[in-house]
Coordinates of C-alpha atoms and ligand atoms in Angstrom, one line a residue:
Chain A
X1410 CA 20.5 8.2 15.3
X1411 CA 17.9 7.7 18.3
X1412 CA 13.8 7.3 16.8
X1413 CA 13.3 11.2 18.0
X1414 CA 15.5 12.3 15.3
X1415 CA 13.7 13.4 11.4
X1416 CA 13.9 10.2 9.6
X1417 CA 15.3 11.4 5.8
X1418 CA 17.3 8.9 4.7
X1419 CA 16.9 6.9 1.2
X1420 CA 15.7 3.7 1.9
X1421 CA 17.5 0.1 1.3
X1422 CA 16.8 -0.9 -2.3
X1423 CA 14.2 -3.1 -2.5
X1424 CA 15.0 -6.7 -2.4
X1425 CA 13.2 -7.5 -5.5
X1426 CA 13.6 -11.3 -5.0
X1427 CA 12.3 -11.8 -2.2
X1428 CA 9.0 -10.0 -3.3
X1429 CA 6.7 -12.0 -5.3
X1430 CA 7.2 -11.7 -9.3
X1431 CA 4.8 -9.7 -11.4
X1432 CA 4.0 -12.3 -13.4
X1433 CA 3.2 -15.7 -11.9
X1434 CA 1.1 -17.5 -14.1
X1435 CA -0.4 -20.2 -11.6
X1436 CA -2.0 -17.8 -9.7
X1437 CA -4.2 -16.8 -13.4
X1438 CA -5.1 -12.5 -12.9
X1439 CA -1.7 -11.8 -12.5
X1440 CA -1.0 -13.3 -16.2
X1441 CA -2.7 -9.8 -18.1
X1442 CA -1.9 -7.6 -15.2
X1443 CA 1.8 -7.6 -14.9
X1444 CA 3.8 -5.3 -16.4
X1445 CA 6.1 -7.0 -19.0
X1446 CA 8.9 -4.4 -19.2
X1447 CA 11.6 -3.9 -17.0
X1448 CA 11.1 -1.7 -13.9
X1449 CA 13.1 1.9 -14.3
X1450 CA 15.2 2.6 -11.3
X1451 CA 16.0 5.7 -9.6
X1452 CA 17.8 7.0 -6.3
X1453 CA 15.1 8.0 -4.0
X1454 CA 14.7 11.8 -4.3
X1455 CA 12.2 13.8 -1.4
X1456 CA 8.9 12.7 -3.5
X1457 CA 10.1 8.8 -2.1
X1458 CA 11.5 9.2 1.6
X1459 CA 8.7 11.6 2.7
X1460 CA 5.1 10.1 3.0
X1461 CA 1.9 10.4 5.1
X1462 CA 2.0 10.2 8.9
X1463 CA -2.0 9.6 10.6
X1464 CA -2.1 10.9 13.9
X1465 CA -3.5 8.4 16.5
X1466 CA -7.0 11.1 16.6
X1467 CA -8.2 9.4 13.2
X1468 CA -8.6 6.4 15.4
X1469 CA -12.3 5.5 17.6
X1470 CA -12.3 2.9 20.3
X1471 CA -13.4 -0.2 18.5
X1472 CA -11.2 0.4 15.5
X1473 CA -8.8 -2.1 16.2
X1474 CA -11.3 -4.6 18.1
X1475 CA -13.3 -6.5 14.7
X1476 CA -15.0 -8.5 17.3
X1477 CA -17.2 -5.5 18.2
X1478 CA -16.6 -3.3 15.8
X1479 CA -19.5 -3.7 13.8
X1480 CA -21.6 -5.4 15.9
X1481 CA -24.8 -4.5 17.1
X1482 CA -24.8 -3.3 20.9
X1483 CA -24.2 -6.2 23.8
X1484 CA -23.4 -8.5 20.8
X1485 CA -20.5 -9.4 19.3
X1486 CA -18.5 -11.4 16.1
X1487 CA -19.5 -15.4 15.9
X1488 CA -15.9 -17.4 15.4
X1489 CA -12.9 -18.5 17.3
X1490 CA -11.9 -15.3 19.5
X1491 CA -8.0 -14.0 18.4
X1492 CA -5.6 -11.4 19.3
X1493 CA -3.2 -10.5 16.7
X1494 CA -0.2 -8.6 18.2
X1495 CA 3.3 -7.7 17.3
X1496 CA 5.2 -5.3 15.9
X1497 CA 6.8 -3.1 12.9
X1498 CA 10.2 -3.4 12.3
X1499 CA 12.1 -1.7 9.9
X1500 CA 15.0 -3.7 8.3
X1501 CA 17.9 -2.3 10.7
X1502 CA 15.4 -4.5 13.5
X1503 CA 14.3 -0.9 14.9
X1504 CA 10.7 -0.8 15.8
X1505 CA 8.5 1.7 13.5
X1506 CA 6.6 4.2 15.8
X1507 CA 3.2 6.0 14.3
X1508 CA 2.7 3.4 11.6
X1509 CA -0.9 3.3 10.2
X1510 CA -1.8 -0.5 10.2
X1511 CA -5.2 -1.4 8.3
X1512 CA -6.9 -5.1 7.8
X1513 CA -9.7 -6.9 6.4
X1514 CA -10.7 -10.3 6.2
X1515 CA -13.0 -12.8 6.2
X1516 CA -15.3 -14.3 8.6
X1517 CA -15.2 -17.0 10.9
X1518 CA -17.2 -19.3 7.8
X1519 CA -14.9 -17.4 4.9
X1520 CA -17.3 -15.0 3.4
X1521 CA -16.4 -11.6 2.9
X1522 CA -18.7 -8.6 3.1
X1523 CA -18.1 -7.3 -0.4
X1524 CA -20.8 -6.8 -3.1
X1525 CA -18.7 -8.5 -5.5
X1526 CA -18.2 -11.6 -3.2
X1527 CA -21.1 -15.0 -3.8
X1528 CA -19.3 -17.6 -1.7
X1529 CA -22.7 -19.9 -0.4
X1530 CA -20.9 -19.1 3.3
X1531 CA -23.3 -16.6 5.6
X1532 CA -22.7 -13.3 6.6
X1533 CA -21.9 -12.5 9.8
X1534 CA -24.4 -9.7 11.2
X1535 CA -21.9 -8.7 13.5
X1536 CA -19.1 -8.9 11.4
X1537 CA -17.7 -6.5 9.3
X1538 CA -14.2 -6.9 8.6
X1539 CA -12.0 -4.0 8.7
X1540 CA -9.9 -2.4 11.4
X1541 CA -6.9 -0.3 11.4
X1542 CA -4.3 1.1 14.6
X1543 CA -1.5 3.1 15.0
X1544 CA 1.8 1.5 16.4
X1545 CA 3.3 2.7 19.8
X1546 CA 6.8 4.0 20.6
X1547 CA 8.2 0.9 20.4
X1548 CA 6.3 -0.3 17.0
X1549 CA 4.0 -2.7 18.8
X1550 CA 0.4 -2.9 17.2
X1551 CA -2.8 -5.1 18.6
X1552 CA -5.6 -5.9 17.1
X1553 CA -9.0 -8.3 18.2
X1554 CA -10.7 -10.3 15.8
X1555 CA -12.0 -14.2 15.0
X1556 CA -10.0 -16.2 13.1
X1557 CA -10.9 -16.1 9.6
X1558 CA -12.2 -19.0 7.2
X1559 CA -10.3 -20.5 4.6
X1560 CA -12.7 -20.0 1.4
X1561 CA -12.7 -21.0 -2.4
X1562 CA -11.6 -18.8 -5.3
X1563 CA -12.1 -18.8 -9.0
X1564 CA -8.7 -19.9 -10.0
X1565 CA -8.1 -23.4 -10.4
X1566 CA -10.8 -26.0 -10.3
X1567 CA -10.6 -25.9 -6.3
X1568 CA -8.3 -23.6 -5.3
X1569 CA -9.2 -22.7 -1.6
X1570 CA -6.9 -19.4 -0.2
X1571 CA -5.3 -20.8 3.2
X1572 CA -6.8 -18.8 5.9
X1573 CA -5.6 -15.0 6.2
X1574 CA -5.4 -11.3 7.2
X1575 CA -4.7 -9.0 4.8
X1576 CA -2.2 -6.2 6.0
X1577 CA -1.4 -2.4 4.7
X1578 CA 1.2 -0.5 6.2
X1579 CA 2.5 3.1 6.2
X1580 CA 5.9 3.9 7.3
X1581 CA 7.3 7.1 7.4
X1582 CA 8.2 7.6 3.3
X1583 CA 6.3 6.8 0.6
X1584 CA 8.6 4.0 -0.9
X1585 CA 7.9 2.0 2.7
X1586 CA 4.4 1.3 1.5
X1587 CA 3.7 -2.3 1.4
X1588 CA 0.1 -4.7 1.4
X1589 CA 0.7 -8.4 2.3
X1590 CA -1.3 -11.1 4.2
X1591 CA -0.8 -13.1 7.5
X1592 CA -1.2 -16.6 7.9
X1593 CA -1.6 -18.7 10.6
X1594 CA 1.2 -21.6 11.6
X1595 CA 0.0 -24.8 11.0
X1596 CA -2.5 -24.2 8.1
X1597 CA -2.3 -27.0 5.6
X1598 CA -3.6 -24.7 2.7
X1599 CA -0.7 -22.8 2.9
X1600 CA 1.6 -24.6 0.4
X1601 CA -1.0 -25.4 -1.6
X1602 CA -1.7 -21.8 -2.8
X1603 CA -0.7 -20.4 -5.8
X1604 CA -1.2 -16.9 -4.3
X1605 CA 1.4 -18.0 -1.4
X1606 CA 3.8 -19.4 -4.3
X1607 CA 4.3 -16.2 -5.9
X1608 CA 7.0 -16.2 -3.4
X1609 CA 9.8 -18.2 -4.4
X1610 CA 12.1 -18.0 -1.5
X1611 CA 10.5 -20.4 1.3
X1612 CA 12.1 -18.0 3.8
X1613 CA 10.0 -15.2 2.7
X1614 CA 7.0 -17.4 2.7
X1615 CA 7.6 -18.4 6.7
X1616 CA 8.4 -14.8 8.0
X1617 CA 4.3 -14.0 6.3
X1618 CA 3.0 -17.3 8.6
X1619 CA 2.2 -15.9 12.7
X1620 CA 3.1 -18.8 15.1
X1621 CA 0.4 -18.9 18.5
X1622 CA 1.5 -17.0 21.2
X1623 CA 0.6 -19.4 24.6
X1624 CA 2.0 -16.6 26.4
X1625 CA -0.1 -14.2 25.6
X1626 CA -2.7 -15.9 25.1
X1627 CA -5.7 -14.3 27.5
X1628 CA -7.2 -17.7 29.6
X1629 CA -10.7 -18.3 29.1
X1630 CA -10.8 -15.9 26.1
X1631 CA -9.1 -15.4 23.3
X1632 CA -5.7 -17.0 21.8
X1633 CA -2.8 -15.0 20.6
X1634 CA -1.1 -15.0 17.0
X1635 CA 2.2 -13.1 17.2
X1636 CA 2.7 -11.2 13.6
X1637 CA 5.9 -8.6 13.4
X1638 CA 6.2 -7.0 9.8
X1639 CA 9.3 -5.6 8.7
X1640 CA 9.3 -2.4 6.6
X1641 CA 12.5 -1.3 4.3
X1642 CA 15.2 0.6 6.2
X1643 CA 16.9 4.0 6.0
X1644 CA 20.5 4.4 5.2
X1645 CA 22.1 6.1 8.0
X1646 CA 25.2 7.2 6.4
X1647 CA 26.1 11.1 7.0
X1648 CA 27.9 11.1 3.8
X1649 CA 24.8 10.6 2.0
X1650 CA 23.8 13.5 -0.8
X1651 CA 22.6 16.2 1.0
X1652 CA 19.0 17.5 -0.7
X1653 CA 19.3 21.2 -1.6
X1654 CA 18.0 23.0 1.2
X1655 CA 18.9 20.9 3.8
Chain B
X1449 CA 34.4 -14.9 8.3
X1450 CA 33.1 -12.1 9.5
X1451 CA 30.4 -10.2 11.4
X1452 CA 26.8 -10.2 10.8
X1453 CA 25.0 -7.2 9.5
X1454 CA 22.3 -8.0 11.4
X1455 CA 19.8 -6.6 9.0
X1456 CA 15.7 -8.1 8.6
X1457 CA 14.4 -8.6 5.1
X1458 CA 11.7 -6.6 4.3
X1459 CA 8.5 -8.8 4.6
X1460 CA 7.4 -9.9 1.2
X1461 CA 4.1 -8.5 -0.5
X1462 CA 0.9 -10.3 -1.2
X1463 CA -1.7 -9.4 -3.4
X1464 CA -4.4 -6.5 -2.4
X1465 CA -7.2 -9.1 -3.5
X1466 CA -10.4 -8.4 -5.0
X1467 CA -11.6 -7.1 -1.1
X1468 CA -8.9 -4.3 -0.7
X1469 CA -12.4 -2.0 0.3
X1470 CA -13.2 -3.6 3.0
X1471 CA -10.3 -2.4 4.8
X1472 CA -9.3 0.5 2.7
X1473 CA -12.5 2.1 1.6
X1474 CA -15.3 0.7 3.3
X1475 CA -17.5 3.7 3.1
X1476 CA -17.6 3.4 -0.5
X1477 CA -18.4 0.3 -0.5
X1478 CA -21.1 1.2 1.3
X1479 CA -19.9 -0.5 4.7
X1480 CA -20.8 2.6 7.1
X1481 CA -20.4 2.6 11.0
X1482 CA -17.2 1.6 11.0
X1483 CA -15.2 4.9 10.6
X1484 CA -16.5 8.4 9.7
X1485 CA -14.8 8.5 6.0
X1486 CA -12.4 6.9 3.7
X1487 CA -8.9 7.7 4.3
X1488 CA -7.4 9.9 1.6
X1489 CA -10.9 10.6 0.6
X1490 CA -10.8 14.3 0.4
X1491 CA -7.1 15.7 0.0
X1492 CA -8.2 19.6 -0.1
X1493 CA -10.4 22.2 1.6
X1494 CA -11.5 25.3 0.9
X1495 CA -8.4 27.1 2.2
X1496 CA -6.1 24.7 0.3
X1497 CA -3.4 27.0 -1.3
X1498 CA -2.7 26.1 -5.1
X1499 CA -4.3 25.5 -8.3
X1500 CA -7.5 23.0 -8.8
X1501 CA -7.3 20.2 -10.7
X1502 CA -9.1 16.8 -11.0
X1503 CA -6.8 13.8 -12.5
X1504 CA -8.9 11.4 -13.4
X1505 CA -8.3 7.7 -15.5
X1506 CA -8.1 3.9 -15.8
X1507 CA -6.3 1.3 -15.3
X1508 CA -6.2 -1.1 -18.1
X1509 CA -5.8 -5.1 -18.1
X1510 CA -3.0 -6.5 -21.1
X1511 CA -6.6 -6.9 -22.9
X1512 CA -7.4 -3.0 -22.8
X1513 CA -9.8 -4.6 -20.1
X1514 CA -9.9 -1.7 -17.5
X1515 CA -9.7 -3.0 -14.1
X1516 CA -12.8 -2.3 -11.8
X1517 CA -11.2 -3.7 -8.6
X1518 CA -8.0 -1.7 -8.1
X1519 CA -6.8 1.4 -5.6
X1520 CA -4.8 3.8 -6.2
X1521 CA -3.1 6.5 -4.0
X1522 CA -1.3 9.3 -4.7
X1523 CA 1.8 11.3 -2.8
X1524 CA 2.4 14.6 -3.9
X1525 CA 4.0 18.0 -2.8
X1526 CA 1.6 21.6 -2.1
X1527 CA 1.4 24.0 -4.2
X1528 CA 5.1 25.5 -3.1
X1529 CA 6.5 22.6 -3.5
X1530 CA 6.8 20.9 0.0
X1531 CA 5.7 17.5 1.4
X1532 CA 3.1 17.6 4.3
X1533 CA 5.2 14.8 6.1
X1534 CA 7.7 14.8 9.6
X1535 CA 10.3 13.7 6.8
X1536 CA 10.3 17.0 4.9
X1537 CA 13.3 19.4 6.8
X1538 CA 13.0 22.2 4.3
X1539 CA 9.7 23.9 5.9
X1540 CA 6.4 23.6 6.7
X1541 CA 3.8 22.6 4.3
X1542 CA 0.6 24.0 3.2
X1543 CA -1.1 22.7 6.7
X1544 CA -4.9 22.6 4.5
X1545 CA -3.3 19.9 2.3
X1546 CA -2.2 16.5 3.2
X1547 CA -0.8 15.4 -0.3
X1548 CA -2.3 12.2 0.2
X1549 CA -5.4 10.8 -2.0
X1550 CA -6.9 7.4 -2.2
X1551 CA -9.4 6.2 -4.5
X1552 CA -11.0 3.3 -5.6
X1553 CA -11.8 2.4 -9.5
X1554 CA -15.3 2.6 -10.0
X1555 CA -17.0 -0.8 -9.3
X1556 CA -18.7 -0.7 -12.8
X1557 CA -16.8 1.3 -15.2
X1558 CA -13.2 1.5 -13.2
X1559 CA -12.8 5.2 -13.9
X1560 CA -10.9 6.7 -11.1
X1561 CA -10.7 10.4 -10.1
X1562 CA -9.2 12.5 -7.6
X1563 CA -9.6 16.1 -6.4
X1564 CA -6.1 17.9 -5.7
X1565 CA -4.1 20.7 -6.6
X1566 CA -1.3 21.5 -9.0
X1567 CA 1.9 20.2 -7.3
X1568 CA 5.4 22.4 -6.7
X1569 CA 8.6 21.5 -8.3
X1570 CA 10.9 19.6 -5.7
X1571 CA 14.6 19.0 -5.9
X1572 CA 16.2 16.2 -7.2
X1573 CA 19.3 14.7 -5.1
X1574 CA 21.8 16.9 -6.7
X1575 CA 19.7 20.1 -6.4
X1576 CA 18.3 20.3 -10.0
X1577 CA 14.8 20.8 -9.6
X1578 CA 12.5 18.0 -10.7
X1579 CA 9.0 18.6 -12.8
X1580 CA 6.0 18.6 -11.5
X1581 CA 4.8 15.3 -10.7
X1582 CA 2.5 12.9 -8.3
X1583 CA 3.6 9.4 -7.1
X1584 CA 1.3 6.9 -7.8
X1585 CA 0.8 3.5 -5.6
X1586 CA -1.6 0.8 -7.5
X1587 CA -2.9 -2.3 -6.0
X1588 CA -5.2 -4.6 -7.3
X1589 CA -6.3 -8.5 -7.5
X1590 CA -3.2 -10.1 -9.4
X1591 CA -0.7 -7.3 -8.9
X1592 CA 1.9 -9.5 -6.2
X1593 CA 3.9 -6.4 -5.4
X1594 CA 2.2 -2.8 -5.2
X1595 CA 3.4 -0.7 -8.2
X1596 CA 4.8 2.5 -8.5
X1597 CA 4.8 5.0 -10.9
X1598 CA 4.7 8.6 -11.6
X1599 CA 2.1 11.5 -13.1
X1600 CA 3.9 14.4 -14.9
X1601 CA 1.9 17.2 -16.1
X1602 CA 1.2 18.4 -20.2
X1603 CA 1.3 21.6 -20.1
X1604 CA 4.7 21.4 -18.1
X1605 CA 6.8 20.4 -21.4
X1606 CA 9.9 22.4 -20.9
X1607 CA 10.0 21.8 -17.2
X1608 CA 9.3 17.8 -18.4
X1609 CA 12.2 17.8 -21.0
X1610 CA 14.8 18.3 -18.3
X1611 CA 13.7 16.8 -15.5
X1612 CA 16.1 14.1 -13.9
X1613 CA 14.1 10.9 -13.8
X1614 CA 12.2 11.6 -17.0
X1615 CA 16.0 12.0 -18.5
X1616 CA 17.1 8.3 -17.2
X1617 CA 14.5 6.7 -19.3
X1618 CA 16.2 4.9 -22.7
X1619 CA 13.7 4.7 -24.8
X1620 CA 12.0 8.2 -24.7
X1621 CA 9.2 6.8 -27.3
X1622 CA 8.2 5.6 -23.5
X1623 CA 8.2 8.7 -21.5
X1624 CA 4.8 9.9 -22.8
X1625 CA 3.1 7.2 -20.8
X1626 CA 3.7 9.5 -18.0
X1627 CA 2.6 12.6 -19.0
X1628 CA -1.3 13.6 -18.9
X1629 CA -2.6 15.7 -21.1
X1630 CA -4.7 18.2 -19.6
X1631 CA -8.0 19.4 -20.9
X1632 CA -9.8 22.6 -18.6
X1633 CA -8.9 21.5 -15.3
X1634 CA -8.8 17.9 -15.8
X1635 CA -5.6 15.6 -16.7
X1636 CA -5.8 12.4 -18.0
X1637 CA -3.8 9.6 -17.2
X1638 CA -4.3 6.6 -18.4
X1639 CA -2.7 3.7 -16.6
X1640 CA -1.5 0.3 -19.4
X1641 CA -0.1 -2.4 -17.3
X1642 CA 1.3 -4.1 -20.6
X1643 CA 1.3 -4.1 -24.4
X1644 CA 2.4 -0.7 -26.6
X1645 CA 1.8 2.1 -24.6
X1646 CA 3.0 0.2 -20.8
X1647 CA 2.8 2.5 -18.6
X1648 CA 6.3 3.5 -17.3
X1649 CA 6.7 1.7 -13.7
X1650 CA 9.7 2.4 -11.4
X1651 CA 11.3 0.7 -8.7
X1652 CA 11.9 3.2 -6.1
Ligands
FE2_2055 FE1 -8.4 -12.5 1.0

């Protein structure tokens, strides 16, 4: 099966895990919002291996650049200068082409711009924190930003979240969806974080931690964090159920 | 011994956070300059085929707390019954409807509401047709793992009391957790994440 063909096949089950739990009561909001019965499980039917494609016309220039995306003209974001790049991979290790990648974050001092967010850290004027871009033919995705702050959250006494960008992805089907966070190699918060510990498996913790990237690195400008995200994959099989109408 | 499958794991989920607008719906949180509009803001226009409706609800907390910081998105077929998606092989769909919705719970009283049509029936694996339904994708501060669930429709019930997934669920006391009653144009579904009435959540 080459990447030009349809992609219809069920997905892999979901390695459920791997995932984080529901309920993981050191990290406190999840306590009265996860769901205390058992999950009901079905083969997927069309409703679950179709989904949403975004063409790359929903994006602008500056869409994946958070340096200058919301800043004002000639200026740009304050904060150590990043590039984020890698790719999708689905889990057969083939990249995902036309997949809608969106982040927020933080700014360079930890402070969100979110009405519901009082952290004593400034604003940024010429930050705003969102971006979003399509991956290529070959899954590969960029984006430009600064590095985000660690910051302190309501949790423990003195819980501070490791620095991080937040990730959602589209595949091709609906059941691909997935939200998760990148963090960056070296960060001491890291196993400290009872958000981070909801994964068990310490595997699963290291493939969400971006290692720098010397090579790409652009001199005089802006390091480079390598992040590739894997998405669940399609069984190939032929002798798979054929859907009425097919 | 013997050879490697040479298969990835899929990467593990995080929480959406309490900041999910930022990067999903920054124009309603009144972050504008960025991009034109919301994604999944506005899933019809006027030459949308198919019946009106608006499906509006909560999410509620274990304390019948509803949440005020979660997003939902919904996945549904047109009004003949076929995904707007390269995946879909059994024709083209409805091109004035993408299927796709995304809304946020209202910052202060976490209502959340979207403006679609009436979905088609779709087949199940084995060719039985399924009842009408939408797929449902909820994120939120302290949800780990995105969940998934399903809308079926009230005034549907015979189509509802043989559909295939609605007929693998044991205890049927639970099945009406899926099914919103409707009321004019308007169905309700209300969204428990525990206690009595837990909403029915599926792993796909
Ligand atoms: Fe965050």
């Amino acid at each position: 099966m080459s990447n030009q063909d349809p992609e219809t096949g069920s997905f892999f089950p979901r390695d459920r895990s791997w995932h984080p739990k529901a309920f993981t009561p050191d990290y406190k909001t999840s306590v009265v919002r996860s769901p205390q019965k058992a999950l009901i499980s079905f083969p997927n039917t069309i409703s679950e291996i179709t989904g949403p494609v975004f063409g790359h016309n929903i994006l602008g220039e500056l869409d994946h650049d958070l340096i200058r995306n919301f800043a004002s003209p000639g200026e740009s974001a304050i904060g150590e200068r990043i590039i984020v790049h890698g790719r999708v991979l689905d889990e057969r290790g083939r990249g995902v082409p036309g997949a809608l990648i969106e982040v927020w974050q933080a700014n360079a001092g930890g402070r969100y711009r979110h009405k519901n967010e009082g952290y004593v850290a400034p604003l940024d004027p010429n930050f705003g924190g969102c971006g979003r871009t399509i991956t290529n033919q070959d899954g590969a995705y960029e984006f430009r930003t600064v590095k985000p702050g660690p910051y302190p959250w309501p949790n423990g006494v003195n819980d501070w979240r490791p620095a991080h960008i937040h990730f959602s992805l589209f595949g091709a089907g609906f059941a691909q969806r997935l939200i998760t966070q990148m963090y960056f190699e070296g960060d001491p918060l890291i196993p400290l974080c009872p958000i981070v510990n909801a994964i068990s498996d310490e595997r699963a913790i290291e493939q969400l931690v971006a290692p720098l990237d010397m090579a790409n690195t652009v001199p005089m400008d802006a390091r480079a964090y390598k992040f590739d995200i894997v998405l669940r994959g399609r069984r190939s099989s032929l002798f798979e159920n054929k859907l009425e109408g097919n | 011994m013997a050879q490697s499958l040479n298969r990835l794991k899929e990467s593990a989920a995080q929480t959406a956070g309490p900041y999910v607008h930022i990067g999903c719906t920054p124009n309603f949180l009144g972050m504008t300059g960025v991009f034109p509009e919301d994604l999944g803001h506005s899933m019809v226009n006027d030459k949308t085929k198919g019946e009106r409706i608006t499906i509006t609800g909560h999410v509620f907390d274990g304390t019948a707390t509803p949440l005020k910081d979660a997003l939902l998105e919904i996945w549904q077929a047109d009004a003949g019954g076929l995904y707007n998606s390269p995946s879909e092989l059994r024709g083209s769909a409805d091109p004035n409807f993408t299927g796709w919705g995304r809304q946020p719970t209202d910052l202060g009283t976490g209502v959340f509401s979207f403006e679609t049509i009436k979905p088609g029936r779709v087949p199940f694996g084995d060719g039985r047709l399924q009842a009408a339904h939408i797929s449902f994708y909820i994120v939120a501060r302290g949800i780990n793992l995105g969940l998934n669930t399903r809308m079926y429709f009230g005034d549907e019930e015979e189509a509802n009391g043989k559909d295939p997934i609605l007929g693998r669920v044991e205890h049927k006391v639970r099945v009406p957790t899926l099914i919103a009653p409707r009321q004019g144009n308007t169905y309700t579904f209300e969204i428990h994440l525990q206690g009595d009435r837990e909403t029915i959540f599926f792993d796909i």
